PDB file of C-alpha atoms and ligand atoms in Angstrom:
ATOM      1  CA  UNK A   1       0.000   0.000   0.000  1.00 37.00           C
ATOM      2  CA  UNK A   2       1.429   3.121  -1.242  1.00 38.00           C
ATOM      3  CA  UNK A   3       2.421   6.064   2.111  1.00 35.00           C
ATOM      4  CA  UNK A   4       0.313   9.385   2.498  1.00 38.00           C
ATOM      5  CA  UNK A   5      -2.879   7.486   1.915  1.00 40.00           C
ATOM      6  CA  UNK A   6      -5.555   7.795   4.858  1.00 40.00           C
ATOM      7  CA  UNK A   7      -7.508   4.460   5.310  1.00 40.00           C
ATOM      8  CA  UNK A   8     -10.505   5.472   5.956  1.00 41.00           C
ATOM      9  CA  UNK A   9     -13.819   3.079   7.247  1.00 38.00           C
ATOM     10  CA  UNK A  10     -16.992   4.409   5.623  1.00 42.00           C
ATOM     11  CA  UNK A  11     -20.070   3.084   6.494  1.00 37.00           C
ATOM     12  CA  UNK A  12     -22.107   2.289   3.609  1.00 41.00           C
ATOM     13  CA  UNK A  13     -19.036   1.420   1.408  1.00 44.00           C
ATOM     14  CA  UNK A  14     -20.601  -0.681  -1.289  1.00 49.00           C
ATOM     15  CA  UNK A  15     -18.762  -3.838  -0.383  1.00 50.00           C
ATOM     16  CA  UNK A  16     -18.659  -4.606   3.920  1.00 54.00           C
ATOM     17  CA  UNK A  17     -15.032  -6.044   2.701  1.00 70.00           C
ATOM     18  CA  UNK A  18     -13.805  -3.221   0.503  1.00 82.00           C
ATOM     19  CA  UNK A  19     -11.708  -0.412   2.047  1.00 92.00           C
ATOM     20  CA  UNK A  20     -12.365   2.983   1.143  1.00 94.00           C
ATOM     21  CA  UNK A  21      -9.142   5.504   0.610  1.00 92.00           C
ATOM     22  CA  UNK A  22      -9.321   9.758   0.856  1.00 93.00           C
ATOM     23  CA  UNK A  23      -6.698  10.882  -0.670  1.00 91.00           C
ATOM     24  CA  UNK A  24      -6.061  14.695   0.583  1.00 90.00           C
ATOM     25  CA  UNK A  25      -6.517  16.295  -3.214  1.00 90.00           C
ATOM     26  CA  UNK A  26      -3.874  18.755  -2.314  1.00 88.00           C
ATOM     27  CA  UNK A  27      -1.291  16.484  -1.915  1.00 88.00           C
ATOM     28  CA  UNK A  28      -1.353  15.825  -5.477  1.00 91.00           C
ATOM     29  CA  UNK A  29       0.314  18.183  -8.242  1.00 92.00           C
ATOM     30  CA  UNK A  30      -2.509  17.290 -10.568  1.00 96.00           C
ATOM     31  CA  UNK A  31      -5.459  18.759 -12.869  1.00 97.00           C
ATOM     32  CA  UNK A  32      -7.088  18.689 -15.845  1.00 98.00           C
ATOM     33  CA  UNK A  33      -6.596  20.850 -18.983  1.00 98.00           C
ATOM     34  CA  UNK A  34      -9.984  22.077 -20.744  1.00 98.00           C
ATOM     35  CA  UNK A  35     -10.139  23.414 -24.316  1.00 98.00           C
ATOM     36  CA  UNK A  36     -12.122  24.383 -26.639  1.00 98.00           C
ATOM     37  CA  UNK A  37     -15.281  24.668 -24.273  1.00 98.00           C
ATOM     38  CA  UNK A  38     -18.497  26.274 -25.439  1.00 98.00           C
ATOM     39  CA  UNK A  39     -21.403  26.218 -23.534  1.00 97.00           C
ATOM     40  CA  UNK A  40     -24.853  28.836 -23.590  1.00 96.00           C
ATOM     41  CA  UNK A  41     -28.510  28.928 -22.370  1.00 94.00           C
ATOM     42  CA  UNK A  42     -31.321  29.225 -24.727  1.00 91.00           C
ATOM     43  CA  UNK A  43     -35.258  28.956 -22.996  1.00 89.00           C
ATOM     44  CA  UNK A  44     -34.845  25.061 -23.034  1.00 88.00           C
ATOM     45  CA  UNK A  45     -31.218  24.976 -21.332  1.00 93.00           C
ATOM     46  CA  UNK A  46     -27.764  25.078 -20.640  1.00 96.00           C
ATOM     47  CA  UNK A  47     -25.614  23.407 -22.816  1.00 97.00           C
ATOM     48  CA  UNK A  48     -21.734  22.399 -22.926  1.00 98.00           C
ATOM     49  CA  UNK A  49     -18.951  21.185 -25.119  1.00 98.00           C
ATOM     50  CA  UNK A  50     -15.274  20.798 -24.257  1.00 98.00           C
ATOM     51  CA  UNK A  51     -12.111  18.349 -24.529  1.00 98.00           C
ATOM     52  CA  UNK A  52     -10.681  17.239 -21.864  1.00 98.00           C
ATOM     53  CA  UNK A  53      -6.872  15.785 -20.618  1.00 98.00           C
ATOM     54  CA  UNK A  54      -4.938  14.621 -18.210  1.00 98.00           C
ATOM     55  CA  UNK A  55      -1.604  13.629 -18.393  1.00 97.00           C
ATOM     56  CA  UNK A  56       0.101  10.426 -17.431  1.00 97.00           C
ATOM     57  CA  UNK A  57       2.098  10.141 -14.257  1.00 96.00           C
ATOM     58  CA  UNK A  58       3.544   6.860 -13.002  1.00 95.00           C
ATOM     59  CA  UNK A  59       5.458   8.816 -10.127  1.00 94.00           C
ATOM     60  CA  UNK A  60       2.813  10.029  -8.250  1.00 92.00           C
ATOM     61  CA  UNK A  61       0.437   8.746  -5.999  1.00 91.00           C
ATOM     62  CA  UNK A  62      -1.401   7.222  -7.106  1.00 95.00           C
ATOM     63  CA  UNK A  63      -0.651   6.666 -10.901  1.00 96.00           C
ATOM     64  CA  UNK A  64      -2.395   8.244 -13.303  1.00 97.00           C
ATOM     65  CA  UNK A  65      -3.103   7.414 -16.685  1.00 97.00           C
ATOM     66  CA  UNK A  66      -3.175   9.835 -19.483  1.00 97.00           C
ATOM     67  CA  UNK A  67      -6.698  10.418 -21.529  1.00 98.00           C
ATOM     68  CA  UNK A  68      -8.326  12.494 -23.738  1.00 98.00           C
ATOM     69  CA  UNK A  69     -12.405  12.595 -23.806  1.00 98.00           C
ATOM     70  CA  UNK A  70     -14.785  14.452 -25.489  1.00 98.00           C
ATOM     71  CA  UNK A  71     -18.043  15.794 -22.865  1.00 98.00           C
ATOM     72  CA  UNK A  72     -20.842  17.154 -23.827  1.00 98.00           C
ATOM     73  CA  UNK A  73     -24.445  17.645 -22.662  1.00 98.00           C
ATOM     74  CA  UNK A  74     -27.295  19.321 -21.321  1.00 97.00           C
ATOM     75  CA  UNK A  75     -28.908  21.035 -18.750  1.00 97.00           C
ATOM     76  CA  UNK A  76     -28.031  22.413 -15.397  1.00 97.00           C
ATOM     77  CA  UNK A  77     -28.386  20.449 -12.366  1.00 97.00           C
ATOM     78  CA  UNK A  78     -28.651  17.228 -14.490  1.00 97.00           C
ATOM     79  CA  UNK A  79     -26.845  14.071 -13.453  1.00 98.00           C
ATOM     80  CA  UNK A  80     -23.171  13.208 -15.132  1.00 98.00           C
ATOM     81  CA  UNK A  81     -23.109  12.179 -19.388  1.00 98.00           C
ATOM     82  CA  UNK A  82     -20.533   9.996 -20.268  1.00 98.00           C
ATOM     83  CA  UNK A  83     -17.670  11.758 -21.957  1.00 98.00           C
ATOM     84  CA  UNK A  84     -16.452  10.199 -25.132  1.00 98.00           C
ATOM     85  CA  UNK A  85     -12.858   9.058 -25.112  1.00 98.00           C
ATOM     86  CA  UNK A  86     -11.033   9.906 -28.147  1.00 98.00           C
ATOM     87  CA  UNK A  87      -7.153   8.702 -26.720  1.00 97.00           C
ATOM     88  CA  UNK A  88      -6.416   5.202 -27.736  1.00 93.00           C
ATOM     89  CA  UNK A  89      -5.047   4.085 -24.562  1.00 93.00           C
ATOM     90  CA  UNK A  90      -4.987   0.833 -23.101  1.00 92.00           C
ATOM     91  CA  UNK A  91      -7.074   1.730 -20.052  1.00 95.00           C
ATOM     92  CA  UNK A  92     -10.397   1.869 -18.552  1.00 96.00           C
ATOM     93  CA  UNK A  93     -10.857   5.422 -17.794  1.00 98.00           C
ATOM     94  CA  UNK A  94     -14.102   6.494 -17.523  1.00 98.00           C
ATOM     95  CA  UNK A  95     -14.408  10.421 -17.543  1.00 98.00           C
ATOM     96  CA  UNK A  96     -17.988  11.875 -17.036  1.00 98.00           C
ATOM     97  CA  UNK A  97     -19.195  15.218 -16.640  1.00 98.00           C
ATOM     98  CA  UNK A  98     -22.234  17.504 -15.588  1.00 98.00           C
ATOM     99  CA  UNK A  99     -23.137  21.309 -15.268  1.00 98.00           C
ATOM    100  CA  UNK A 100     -23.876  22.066 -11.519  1.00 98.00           C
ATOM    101  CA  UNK A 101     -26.309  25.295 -10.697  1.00 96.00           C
ATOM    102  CA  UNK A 102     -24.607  28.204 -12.323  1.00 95.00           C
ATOM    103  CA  UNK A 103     -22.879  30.746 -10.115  1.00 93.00           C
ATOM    104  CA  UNK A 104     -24.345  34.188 -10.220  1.00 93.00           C
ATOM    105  CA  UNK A 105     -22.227  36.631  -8.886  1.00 93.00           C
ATOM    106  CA  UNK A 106     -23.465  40.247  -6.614  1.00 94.00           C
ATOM    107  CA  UNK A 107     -23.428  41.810  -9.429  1.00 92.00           C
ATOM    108  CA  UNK A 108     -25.781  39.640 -11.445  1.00 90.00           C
ATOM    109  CA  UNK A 109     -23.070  37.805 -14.119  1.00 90.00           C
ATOM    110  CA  UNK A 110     -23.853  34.310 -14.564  1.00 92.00           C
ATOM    111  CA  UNK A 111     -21.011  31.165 -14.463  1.00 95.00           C
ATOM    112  CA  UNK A 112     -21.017  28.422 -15.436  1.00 97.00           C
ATOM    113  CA  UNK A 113     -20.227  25.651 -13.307  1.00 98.00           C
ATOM    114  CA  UNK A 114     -18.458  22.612 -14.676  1.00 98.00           C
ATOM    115  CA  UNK A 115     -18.423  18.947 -12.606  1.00 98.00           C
ATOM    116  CA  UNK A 116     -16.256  16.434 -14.344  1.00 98.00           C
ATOM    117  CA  UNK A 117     -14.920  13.229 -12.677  1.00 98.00           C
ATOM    118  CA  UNK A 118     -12.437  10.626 -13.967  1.00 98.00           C
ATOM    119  CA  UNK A 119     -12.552   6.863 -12.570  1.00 98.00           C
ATOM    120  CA  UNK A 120      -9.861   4.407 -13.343  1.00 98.00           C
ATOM    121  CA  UNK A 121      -8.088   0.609 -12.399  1.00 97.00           C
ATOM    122  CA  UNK A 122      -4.968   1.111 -10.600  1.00 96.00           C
ATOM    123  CA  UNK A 123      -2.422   1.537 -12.880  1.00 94.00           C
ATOM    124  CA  UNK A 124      -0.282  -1.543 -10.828  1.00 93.00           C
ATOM    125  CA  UNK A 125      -2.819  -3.341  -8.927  1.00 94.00           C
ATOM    126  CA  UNK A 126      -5.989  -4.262 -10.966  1.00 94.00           C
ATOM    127  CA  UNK A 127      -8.321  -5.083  -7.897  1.00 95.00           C
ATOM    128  CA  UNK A 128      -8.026  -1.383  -6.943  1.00 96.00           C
ATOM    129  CA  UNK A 129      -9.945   1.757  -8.401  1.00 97.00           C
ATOM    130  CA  UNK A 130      -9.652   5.427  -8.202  1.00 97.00           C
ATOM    131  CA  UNK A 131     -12.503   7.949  -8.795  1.00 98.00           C
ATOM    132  CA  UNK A 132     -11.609  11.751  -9.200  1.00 98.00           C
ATOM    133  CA  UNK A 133     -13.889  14.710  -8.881  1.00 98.00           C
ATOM    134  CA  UNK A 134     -13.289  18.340  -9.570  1.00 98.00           C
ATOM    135  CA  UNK A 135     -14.886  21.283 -10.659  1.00 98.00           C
ATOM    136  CA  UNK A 136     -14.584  24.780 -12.223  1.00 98.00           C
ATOM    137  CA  UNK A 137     -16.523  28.075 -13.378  1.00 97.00           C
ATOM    138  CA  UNK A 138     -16.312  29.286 -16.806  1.00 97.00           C
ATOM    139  CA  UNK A 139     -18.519  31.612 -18.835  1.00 96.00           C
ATOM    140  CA  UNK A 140     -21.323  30.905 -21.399  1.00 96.00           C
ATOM    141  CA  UNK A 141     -19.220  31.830 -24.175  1.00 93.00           C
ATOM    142  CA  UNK A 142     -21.851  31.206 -26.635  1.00 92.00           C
ATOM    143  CA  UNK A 143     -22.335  33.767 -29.154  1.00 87.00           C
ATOM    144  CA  UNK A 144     -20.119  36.532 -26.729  1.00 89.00           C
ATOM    145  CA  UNK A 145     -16.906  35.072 -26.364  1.00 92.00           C
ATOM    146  CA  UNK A 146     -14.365  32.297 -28.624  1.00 94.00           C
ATOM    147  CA  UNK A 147     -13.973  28.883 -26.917  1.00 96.00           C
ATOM    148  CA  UNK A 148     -12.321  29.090 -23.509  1.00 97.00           C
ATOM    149  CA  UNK A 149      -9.256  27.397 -22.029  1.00 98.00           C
ATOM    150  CA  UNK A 150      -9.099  26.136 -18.457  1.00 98.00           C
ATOM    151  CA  UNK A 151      -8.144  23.813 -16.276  1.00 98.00           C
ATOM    152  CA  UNK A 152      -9.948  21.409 -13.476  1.00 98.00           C
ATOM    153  CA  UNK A 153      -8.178  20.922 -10.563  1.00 97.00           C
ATOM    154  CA  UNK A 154      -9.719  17.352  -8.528  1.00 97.00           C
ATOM    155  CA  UNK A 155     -11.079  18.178  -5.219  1.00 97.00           C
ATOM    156  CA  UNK A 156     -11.949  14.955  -3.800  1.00 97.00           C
ATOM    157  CA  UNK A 157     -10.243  11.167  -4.499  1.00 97.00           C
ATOM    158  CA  UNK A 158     -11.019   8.522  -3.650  1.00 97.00           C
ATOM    159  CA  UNK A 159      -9.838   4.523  -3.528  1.00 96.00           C
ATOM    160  CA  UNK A 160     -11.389   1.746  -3.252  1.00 96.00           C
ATOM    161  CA  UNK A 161      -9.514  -1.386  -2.552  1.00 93.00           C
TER     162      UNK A 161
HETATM  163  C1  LIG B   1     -11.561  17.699 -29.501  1.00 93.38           C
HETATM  164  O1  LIG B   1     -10.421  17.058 -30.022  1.00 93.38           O
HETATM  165  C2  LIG B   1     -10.671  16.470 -31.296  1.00 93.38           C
HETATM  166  C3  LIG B   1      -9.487  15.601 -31.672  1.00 93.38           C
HETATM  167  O2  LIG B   1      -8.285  16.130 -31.227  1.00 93.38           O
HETATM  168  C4  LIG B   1     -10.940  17.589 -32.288  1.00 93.38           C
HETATM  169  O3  LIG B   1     -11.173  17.048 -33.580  1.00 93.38           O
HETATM  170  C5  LIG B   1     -12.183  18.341 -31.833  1.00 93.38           C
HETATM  171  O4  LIG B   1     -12.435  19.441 -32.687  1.00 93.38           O
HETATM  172  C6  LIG B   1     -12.006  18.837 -30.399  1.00 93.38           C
HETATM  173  N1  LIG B   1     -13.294  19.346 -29.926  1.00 93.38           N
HETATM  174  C7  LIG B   1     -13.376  20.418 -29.151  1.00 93.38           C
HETATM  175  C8  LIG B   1     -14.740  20.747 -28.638  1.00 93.38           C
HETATM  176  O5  LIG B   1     -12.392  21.095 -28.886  1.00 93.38           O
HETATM  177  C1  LIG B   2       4.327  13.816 -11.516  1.00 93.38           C
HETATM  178  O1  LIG B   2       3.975  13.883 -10.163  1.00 93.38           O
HETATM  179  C2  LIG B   2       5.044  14.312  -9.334  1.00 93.38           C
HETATM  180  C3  LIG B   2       4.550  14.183  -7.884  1.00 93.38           C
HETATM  181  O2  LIG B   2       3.335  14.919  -7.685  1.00 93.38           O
HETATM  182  C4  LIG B   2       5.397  15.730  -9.700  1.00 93.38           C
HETATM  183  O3  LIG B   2       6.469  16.188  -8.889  1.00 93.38           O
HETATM  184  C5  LIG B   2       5.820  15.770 -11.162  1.00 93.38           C
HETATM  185  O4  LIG B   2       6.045  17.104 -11.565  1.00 93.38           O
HETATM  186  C6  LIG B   2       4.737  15.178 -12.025  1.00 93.38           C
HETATM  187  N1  LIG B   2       5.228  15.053 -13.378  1.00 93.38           N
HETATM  188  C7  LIG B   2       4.598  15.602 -14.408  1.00 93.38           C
HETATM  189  C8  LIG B   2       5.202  15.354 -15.742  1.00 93.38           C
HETATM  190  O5  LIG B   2       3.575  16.279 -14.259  1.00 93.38           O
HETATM  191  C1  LIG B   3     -18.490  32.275  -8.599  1.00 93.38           C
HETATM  192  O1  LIG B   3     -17.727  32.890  -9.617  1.00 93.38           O
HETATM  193  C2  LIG B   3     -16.800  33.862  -9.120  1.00 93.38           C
HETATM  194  C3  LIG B   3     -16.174  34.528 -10.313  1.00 93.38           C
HETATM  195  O2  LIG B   3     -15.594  33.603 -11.173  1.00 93.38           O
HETATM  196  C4  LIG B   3     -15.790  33.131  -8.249  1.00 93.38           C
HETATM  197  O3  LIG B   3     -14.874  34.066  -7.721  1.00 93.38           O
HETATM  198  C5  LIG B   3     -16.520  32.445  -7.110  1.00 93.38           C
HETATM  199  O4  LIG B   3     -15.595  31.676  -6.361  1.00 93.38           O
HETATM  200  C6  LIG B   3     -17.570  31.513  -7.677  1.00 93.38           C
HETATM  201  N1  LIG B   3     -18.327  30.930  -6.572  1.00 93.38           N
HETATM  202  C7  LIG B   3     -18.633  29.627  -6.554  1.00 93.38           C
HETATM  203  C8  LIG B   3     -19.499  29.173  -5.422  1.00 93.38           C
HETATM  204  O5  LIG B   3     -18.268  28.851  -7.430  1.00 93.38           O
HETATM  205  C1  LIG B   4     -19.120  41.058 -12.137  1.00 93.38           C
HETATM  206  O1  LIG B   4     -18.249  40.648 -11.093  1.00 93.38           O
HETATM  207  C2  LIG B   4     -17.229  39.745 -11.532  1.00 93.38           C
HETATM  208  C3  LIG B   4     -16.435  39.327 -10.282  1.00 93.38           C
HETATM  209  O2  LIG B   4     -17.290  38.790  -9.320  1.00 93.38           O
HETATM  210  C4  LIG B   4     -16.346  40.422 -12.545  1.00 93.38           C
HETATM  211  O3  LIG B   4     -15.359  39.504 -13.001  1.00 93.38           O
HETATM  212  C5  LIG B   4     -17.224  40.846 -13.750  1.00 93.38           C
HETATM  213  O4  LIG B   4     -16.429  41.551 -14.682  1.00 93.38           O
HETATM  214  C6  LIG B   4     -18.355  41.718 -13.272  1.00 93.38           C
HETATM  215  N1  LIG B   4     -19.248  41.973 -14.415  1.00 93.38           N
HETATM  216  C7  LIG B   4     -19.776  43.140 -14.679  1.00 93.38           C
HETATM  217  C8  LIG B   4     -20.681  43.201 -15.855  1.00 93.38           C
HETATM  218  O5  LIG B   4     -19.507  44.132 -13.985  1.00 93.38           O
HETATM  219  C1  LIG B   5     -17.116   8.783  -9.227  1.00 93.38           C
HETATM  220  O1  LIG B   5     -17.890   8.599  -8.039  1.00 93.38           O
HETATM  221  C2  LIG B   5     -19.070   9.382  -8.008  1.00 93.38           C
HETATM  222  C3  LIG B   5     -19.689   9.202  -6.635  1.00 93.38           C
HETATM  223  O2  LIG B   5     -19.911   7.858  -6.384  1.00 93.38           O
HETATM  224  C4  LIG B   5     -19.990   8.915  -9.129  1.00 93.38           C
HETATM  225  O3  LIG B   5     -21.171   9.694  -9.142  1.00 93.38           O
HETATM  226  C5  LIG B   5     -19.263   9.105 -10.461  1.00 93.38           C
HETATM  227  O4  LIG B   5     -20.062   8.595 -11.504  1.00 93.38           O
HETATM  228  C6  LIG B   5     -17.933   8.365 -10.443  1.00 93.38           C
HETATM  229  N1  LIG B   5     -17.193   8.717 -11.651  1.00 93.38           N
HETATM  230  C7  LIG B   5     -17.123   7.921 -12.709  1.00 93.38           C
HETATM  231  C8  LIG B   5     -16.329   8.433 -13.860  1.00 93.38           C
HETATM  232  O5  LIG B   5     -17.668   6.823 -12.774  1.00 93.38           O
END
């Protein structure tokens, strides 16, 4: 078992046998890189459209695998829509995404809020998985602005064993 992970009991884990690992998200140099992300609201919804990566990196901790995925979708508040993956890796990540309830600021600008998370096998030990969540406020760019570039920082990890 690798160090600086935090073993953590959770009742409710889906499997009584299976334990559940927190990794503390800032003790990982690690985020996401967005591009090419349009998103808008017309009177039936919020929309989005991005690319998505993540870089490889077999020396932290955990491992992570590199990927490339396509997300797009509707609506916000709804739950995650697969992502498509356009890398040709040999790996199982799964990368969804959703828009949460945009962010409307004092002075009455609206954000939008982006939700994506990443789940993968353990790079070196196949029984485990990893699930990574992050999220991030951009504009609707539609119409007003050319596509944005961002990045996703993960906020919560988490292992399961
Ligand atoms: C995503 O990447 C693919 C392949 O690199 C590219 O063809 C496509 O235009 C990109 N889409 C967006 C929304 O940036
Ligand atoms: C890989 O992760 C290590 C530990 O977080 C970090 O120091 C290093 O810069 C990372 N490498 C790359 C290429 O991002
Ligand atoms: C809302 O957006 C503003 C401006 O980008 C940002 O400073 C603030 O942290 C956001 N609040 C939330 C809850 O995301
Ligand atoms: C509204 O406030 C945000 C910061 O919260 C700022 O970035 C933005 O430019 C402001 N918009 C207008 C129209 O004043
Ligand atoms: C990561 O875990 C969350 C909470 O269980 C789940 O909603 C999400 O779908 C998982 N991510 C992936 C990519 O499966």
């Amino acid at each position: 078992m690798r160090a600086n992970i935090l073993l953590t009991a959770l009742a409710g884990a889906s499997s009584a046998s299976a334990s559940v690992m927190r990794i503390a998200a800032d003790s990982m140099e690690y985020d996401w890189a967005v591009t090419g992300w349009s998103a808008g609201c017309a009177r039936a919804g919020c929309y989005y459209d991005f690319n998505i990566t993540g870089a490889e990196n077999l020396t932290q901790s955990p491992a992570t695998p590199a990927f490339k995925a396509y997300c797009s979708g509707y609506y916000e508040g709804a739950p995650y829509t697969l992502c498509e993956r356009l890398d040709e890796e040999d790996t199982d990540a799964t990368v969804v995404a959703k828009l949460l309830p945009s962010n409307i600021t004092a002075n009455g600008s609206r954000y939008a809020v982006i939700q994506v998370s990443l789940e993968y096998t353990d790079l070196e030990t196949p029984t485990t998985w990893w699930n990574f969540t992050g999220h991030a406020s951009s504009i609707y760019n539609q119409f007003v602005a050319p596509l944005q570039s961002f990045t996703i920082t993960p906020s919560e990890i988490i292992g399961v064993a």
